[in-house]
Short mmCIF file of C-alpha atoms in Angstrom, two decimals:
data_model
loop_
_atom_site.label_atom_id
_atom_site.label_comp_id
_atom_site.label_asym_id
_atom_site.label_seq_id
_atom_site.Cartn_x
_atom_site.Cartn_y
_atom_site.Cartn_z
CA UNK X 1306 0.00 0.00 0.00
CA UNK X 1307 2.75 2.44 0.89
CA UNK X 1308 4.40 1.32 -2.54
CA UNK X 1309 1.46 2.17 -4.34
CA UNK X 1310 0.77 5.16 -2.57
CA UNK X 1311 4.60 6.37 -3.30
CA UNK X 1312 3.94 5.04 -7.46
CA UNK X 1313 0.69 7.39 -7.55
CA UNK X 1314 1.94 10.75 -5.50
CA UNK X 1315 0.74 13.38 -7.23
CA UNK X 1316 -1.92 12.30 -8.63
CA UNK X 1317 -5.81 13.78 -8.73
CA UNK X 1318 -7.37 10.67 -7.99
CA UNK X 1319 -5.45 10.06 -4.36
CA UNK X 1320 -6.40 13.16 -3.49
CA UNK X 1321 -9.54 12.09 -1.14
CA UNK X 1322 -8.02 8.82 -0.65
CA UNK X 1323 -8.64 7.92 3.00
CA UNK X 1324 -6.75 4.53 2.68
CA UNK X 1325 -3.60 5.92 0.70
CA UNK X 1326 -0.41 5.92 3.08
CA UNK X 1327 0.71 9.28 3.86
CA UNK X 1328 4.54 10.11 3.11
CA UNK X 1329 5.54 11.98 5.30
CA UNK X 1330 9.07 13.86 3.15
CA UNK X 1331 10.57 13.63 -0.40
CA UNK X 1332 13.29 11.47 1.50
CA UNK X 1333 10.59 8.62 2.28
CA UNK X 1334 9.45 8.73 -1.19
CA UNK X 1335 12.77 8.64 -2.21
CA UNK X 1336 13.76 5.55 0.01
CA UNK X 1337 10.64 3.08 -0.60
CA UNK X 1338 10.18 3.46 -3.96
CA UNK X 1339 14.56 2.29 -4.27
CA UNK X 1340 13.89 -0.41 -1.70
CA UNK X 1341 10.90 -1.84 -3.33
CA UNK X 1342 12.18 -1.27 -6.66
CA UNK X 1343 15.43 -3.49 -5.77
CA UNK X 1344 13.53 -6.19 -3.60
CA UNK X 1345 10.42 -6.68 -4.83
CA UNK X 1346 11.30 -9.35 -7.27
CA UNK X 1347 12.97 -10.85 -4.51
CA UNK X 1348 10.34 -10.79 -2.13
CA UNK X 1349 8.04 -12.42 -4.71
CA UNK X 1350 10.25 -15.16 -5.66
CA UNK X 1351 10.91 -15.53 -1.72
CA UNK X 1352 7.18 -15.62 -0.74
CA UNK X 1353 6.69 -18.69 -3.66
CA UNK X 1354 9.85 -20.28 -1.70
CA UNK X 1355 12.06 -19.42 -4.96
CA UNK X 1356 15.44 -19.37 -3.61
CA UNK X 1357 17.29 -17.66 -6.63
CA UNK X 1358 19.05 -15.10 -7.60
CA UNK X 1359 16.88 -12.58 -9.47
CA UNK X 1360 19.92 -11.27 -12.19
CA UNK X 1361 19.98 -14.97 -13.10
CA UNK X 1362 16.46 -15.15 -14.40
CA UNK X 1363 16.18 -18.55 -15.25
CA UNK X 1364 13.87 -19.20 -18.06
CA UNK X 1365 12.51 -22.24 -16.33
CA UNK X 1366 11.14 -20.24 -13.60
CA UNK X 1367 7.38 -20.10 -13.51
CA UNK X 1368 5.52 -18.91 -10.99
CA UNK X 1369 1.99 -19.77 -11.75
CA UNK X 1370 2.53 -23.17 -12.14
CA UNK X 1371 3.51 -22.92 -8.34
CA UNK X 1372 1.22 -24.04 -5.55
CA UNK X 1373 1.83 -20.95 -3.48
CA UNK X 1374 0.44 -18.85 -6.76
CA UNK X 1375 -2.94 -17.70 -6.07
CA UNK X 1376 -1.77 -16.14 -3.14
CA UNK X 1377 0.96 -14.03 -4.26
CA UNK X 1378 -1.03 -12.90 -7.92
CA UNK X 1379 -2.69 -9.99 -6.66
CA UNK X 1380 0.69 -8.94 -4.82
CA UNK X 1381 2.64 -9.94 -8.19
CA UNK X 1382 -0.29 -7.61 -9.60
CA UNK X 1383 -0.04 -4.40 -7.76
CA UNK X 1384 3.87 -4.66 -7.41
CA UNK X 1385 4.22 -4.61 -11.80
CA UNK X 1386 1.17 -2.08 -12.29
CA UNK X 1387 2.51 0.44 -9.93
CA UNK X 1388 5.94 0.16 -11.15
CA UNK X 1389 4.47 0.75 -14.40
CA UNK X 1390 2.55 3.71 -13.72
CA UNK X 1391 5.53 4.83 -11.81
CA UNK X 1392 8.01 4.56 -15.33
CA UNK X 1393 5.14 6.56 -17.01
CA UNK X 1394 5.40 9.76 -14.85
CA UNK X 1395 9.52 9.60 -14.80
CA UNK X 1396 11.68 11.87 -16.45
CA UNK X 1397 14.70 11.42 -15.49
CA UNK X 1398 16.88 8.99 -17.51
CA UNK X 1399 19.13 7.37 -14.77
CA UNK X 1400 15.66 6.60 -12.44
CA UNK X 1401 13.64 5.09 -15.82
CA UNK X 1402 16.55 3.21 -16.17
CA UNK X 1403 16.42 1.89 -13.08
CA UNK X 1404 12.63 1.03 -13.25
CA UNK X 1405 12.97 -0.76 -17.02
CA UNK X 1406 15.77 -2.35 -15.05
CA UNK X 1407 13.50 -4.04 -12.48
CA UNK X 1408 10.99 -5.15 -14.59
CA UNK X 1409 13.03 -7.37 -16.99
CA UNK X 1410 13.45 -9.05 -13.33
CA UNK X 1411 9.88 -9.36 -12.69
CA UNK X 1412 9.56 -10.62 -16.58
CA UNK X 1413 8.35 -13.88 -14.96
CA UNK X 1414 5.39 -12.81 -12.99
CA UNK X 1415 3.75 -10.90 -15.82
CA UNK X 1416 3.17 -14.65 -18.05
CA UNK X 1417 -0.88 -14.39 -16.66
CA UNK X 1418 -1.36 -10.85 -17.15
CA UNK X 1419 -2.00 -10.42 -20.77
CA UNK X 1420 -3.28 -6.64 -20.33
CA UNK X 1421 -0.51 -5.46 -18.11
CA UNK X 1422 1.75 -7.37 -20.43
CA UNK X 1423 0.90 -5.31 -23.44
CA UNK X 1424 0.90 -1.98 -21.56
CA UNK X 1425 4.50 -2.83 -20.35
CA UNK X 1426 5.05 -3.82 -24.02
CA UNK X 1427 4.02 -0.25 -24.96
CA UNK X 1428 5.88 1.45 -22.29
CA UNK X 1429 8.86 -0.24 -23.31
CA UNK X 1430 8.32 0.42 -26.63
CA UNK X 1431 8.03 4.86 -26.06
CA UNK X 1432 11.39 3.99 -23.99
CA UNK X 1433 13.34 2.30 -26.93
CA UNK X 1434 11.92 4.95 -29.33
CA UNK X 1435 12.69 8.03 -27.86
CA UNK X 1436 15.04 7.86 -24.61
CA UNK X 1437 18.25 8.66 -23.97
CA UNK X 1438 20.81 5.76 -24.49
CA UNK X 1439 21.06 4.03 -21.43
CA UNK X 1440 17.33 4.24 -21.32
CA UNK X 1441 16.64 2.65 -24.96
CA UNK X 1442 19.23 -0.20 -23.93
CA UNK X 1443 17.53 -0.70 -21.00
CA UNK X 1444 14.07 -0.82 -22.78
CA UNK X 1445 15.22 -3.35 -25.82
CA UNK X 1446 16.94 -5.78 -22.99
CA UNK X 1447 13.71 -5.32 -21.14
CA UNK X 1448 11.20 -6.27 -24.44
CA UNK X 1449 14.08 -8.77 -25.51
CA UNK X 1450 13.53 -11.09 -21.95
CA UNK X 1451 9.67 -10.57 -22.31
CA UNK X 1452 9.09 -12.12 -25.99
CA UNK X 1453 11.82 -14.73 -24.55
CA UNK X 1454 10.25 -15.75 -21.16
CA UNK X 1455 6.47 -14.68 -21.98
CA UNK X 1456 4.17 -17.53 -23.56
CA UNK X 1457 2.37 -16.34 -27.42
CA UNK X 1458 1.47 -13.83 -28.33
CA UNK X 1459 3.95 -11.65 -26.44
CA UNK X 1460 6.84 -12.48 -29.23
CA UNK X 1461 5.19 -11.73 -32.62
CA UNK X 1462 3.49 -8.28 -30.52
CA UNK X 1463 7.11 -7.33 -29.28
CA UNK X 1464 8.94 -8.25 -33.06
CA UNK X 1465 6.12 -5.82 -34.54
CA UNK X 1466 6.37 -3.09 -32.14
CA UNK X 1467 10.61 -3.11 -32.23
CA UNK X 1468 10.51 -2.96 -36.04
CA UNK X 1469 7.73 -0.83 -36.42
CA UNK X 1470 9.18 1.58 -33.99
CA UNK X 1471 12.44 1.52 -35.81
CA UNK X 1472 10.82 1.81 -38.64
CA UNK X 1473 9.45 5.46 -37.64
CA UNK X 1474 12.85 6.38 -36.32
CA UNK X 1475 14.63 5.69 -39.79
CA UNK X 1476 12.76 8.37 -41.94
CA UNK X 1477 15.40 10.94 -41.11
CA UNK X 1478 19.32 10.60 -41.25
CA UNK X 1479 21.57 13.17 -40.03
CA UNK X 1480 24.85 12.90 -37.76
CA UNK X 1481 22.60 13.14 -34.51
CA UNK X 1482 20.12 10.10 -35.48
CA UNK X 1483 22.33 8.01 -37.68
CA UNK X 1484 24.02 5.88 -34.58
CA UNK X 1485 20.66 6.05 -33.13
CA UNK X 1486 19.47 4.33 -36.37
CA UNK X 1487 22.30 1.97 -36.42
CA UNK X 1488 21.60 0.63 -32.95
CA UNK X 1489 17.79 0.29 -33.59
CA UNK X 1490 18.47 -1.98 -36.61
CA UNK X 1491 20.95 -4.04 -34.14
CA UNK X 1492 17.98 -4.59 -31.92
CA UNK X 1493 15.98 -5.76 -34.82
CA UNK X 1494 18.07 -7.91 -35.99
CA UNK X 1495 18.89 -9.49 -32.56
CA UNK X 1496 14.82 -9.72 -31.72
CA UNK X 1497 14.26 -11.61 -34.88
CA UNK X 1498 16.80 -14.22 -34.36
CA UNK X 1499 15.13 -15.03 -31.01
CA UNK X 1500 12.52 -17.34 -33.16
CA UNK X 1501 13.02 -18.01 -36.62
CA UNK X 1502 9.77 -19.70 -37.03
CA UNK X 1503 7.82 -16.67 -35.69
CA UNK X 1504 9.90 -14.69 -37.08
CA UNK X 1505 9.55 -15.64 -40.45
CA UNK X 1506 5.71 -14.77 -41.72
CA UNK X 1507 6.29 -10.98 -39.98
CA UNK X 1508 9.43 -10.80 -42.14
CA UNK X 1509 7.74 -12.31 -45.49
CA UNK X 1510 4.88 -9.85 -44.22
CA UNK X 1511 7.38 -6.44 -44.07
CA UNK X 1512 9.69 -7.59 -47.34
CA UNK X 1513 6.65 -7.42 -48.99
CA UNK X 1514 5.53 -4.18 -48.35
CA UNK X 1515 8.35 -3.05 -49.27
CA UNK X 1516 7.88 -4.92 -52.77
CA UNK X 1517 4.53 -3.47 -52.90
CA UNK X 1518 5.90 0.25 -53.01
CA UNK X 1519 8.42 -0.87 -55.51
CA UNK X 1520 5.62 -1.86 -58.04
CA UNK X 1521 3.65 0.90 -57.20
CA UNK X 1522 6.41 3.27 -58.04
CA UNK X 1523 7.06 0.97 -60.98
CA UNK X 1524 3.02 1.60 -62.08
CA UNK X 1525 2.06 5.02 -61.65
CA UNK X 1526 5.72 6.31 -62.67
CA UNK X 1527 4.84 9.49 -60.45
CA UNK X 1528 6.86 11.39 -57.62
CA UNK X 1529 5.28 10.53 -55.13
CA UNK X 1530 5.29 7.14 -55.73
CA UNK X 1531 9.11 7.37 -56.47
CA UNK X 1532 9.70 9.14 -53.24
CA UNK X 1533 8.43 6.52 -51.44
CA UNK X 1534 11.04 4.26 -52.16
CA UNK X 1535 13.86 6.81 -53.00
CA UNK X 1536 13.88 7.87 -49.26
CA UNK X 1537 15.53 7.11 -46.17
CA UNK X 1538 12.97 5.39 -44.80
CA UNK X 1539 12.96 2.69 -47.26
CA UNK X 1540 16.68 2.27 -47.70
CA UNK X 1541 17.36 2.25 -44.21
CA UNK X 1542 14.57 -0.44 -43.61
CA UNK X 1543 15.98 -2.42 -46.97
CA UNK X 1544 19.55 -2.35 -45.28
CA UNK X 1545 18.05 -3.90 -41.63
CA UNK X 1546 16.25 -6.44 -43.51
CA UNK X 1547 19.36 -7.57 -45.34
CA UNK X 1548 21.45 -7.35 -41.64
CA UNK X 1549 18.53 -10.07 -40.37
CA UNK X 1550 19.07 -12.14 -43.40
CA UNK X 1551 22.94 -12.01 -43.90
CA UNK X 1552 22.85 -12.93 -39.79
CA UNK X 1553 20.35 -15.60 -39.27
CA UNK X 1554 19.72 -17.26 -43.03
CA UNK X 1555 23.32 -17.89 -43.23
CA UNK X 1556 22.72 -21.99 -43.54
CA UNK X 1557 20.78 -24.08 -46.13
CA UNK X 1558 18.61 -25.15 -43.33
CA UNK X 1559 17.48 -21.79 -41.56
CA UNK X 1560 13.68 -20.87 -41.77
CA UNK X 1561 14.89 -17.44 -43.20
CA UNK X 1562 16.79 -18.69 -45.86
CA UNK X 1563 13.64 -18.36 -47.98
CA UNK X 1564 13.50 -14.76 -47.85
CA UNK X 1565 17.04 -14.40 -49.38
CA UNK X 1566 15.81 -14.62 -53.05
CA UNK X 1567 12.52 -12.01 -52.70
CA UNK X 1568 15.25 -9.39 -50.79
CA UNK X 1569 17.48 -9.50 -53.08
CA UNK X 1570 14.65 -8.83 -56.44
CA UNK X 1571 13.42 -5.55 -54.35
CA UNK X 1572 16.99 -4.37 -53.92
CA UNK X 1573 17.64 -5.32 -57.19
CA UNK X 1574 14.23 -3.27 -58.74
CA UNK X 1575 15.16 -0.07 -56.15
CA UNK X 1576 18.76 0.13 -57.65
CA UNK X 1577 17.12 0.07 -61.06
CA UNK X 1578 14.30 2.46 -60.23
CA UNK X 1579 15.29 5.60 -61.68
CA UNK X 1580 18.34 4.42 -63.95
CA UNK X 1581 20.15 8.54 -63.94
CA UNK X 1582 23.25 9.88 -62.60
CA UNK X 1583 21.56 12.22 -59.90
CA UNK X 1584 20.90 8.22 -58.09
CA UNK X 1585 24.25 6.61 -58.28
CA UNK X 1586 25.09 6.86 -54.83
CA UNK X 1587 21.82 5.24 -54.07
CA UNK X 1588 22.84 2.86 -56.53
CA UNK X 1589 25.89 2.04 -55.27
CA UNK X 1590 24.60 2.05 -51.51
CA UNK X 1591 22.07 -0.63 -52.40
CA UNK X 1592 24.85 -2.92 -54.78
CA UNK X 1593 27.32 -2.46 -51.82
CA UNK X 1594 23.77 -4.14 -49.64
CA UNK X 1595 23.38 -6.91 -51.93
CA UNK X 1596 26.60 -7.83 -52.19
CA UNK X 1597 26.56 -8.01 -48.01
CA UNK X 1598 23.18 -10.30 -48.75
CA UNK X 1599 25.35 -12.83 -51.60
CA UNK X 1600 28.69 -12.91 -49.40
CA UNK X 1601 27.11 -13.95 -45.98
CA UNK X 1602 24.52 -15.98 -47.64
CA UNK X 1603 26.83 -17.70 -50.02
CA UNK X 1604 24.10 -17.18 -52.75
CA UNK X 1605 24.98 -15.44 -56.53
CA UNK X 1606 23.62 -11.85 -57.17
CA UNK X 1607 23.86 -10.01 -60.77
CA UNK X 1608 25.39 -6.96 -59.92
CA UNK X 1609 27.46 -5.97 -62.59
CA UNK X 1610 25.03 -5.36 -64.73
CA UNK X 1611 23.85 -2.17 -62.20
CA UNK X 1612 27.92 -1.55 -61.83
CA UNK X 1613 28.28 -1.09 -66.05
CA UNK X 1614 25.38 0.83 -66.38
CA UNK X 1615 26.78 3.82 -64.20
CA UNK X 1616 29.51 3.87 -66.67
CA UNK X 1617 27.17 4.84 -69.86
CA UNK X 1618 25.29 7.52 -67.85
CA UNK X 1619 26.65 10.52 -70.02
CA UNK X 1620 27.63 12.89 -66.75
CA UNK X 1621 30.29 10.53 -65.46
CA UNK X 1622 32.10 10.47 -68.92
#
């Protein structure tokens, strides 16, 4: 109750709240939430008679199939949904940190709580789109133990939300965002080795969009249609799908290895998009990707054909 109390100070609703714990300074506040946020796990585990280490986080460990269960839910309960609504007020990096910290801990007790699941999945999510650093590494390790420990659907709903997010962060590249970008692509390509198999129909799913603006530029020959492939956005997304491919579809038996062939036709018709001199380095950006794709994949891509066409355009005579 005094956890809770600490989680919600502040706000409108506790204001007639006979039951809400008092706190009596900023230094109390200070000290419960930090002791609660450091044991809390602990307790839980302790109170099920779970005698381990909580930084080990065994993935075998699963509290509701445990006897003492019913008892310690609603405490499991209140102890994630205040720390949640407790990361949603923060602003200071080092504290959300902290919090994100804690819950990959408690990753465990959230397996029967599919709504408080997703709202720590969306959280998370705003963390790894927009924090600072140490924040968004937090976040990703957080969302990364979740679609790991948690039962379906809590993969394929994290795998959406990290490239989907990432997706929204690549539209712009300048020297501020462009490690920013880099890592975010990392993280994607780390999430969707988790689980090949689930991995695989989002994948097919997000190549082909890609595809899909490709002919679409291809049909209405407009600039607006070309813009939405010649853009950042598109390339940077085309370059993170080749990183997941080139990393996990290595072997002739990986459930990826599919995907190899329909990546490399959509890099292949971007390159060839707008065949002028004004797009060579976007040429040459995308033949420096596929040739990434064909060396780690050990498969052959034609791209000397793009290479010798850049040599008729008349302006680099």
């Amino acid at each position: 109750q005094a956890y809770r109390s600490a989680c919600h100070y502040g706000d409108d609703e506790n204001d007639g709240d006979e039951v809400s714990v008092k706190l009596a300074s900023s230094s109390a506040f200070h000290e419960l939430v930090q002791y609660t946020l450091l044991n809390g796990d602990l307790i839980l585990r302790g109170l099920l008679g779970h005698d381990v280490d909580d930084e080990a986080l065994d993935a075998s460990f699963k509290p509701h199939a445990n006897a003492r269960w019913k008892k310690v839910q609603p405490l499991a309960k209140s102890f994630i949904g205040n720390t949640l609504h407790l990361l949603g007020n923060l602003t200071d990096a080092e504290m959300t940190s902290l919090v994100l910290q804690r819950l990959k801990a408690s990753t465990p007790f959230m397996a029967t709580f599919e709504r408080l699941t997703k709202r720590v999945t969306r959280t998370a999510l705003l963390c790894f789109g927009s924090g600072e650093p140490s924040v968004r590494v937090k976040a990703i390790l957080l969302l990364r133990q979740m679609a790991v420990v948690l039962p379906p659907p809590a993969f394929e709903r994290i795998a959406k939300g990290v490239y989907r997010t990432f997706a929204s962060n690549a539209k712009f590249v300048n020297p501020e965002s462009i490690e920013h970008v880099a890592f975010m692509s990392t993280c994607v390509v780390e999430i969707f080795g988790l689980d090949p198999q689930q991995s695989y129909p989002l994948a097919f799913t997000y190549i082909r969009q890609l595809a899909s603006l490709l002919r679409g530029a291809l049909t209405a020959k407009s600039k607006e249609a070309f813009r939405n492939v010649y853009c950042w956005q598109y390339v940077n997304c085309l370059e993170c799908w080749e990183r997941v491919l080139s990393t996990h579809a290595k072997d002739e038996s990986s459930v990826l290895r599919p995907l190899v062939y329909p990546m490399a036709q959509v890099a292949l018709g971007a390159a060839r998009l707008l065949p002028s001199a004004r797009y060579a380095p976007l040429r040459l950006r995308l033949v420096a990707l596929l040739n990434r794709l064909a060396s780690q994949t050990d498969r052959f891509i034609p791209i000397a054909p793009l290479l010798m066409e850049l040599l008729t355009f008349s302006e680099l005579t």
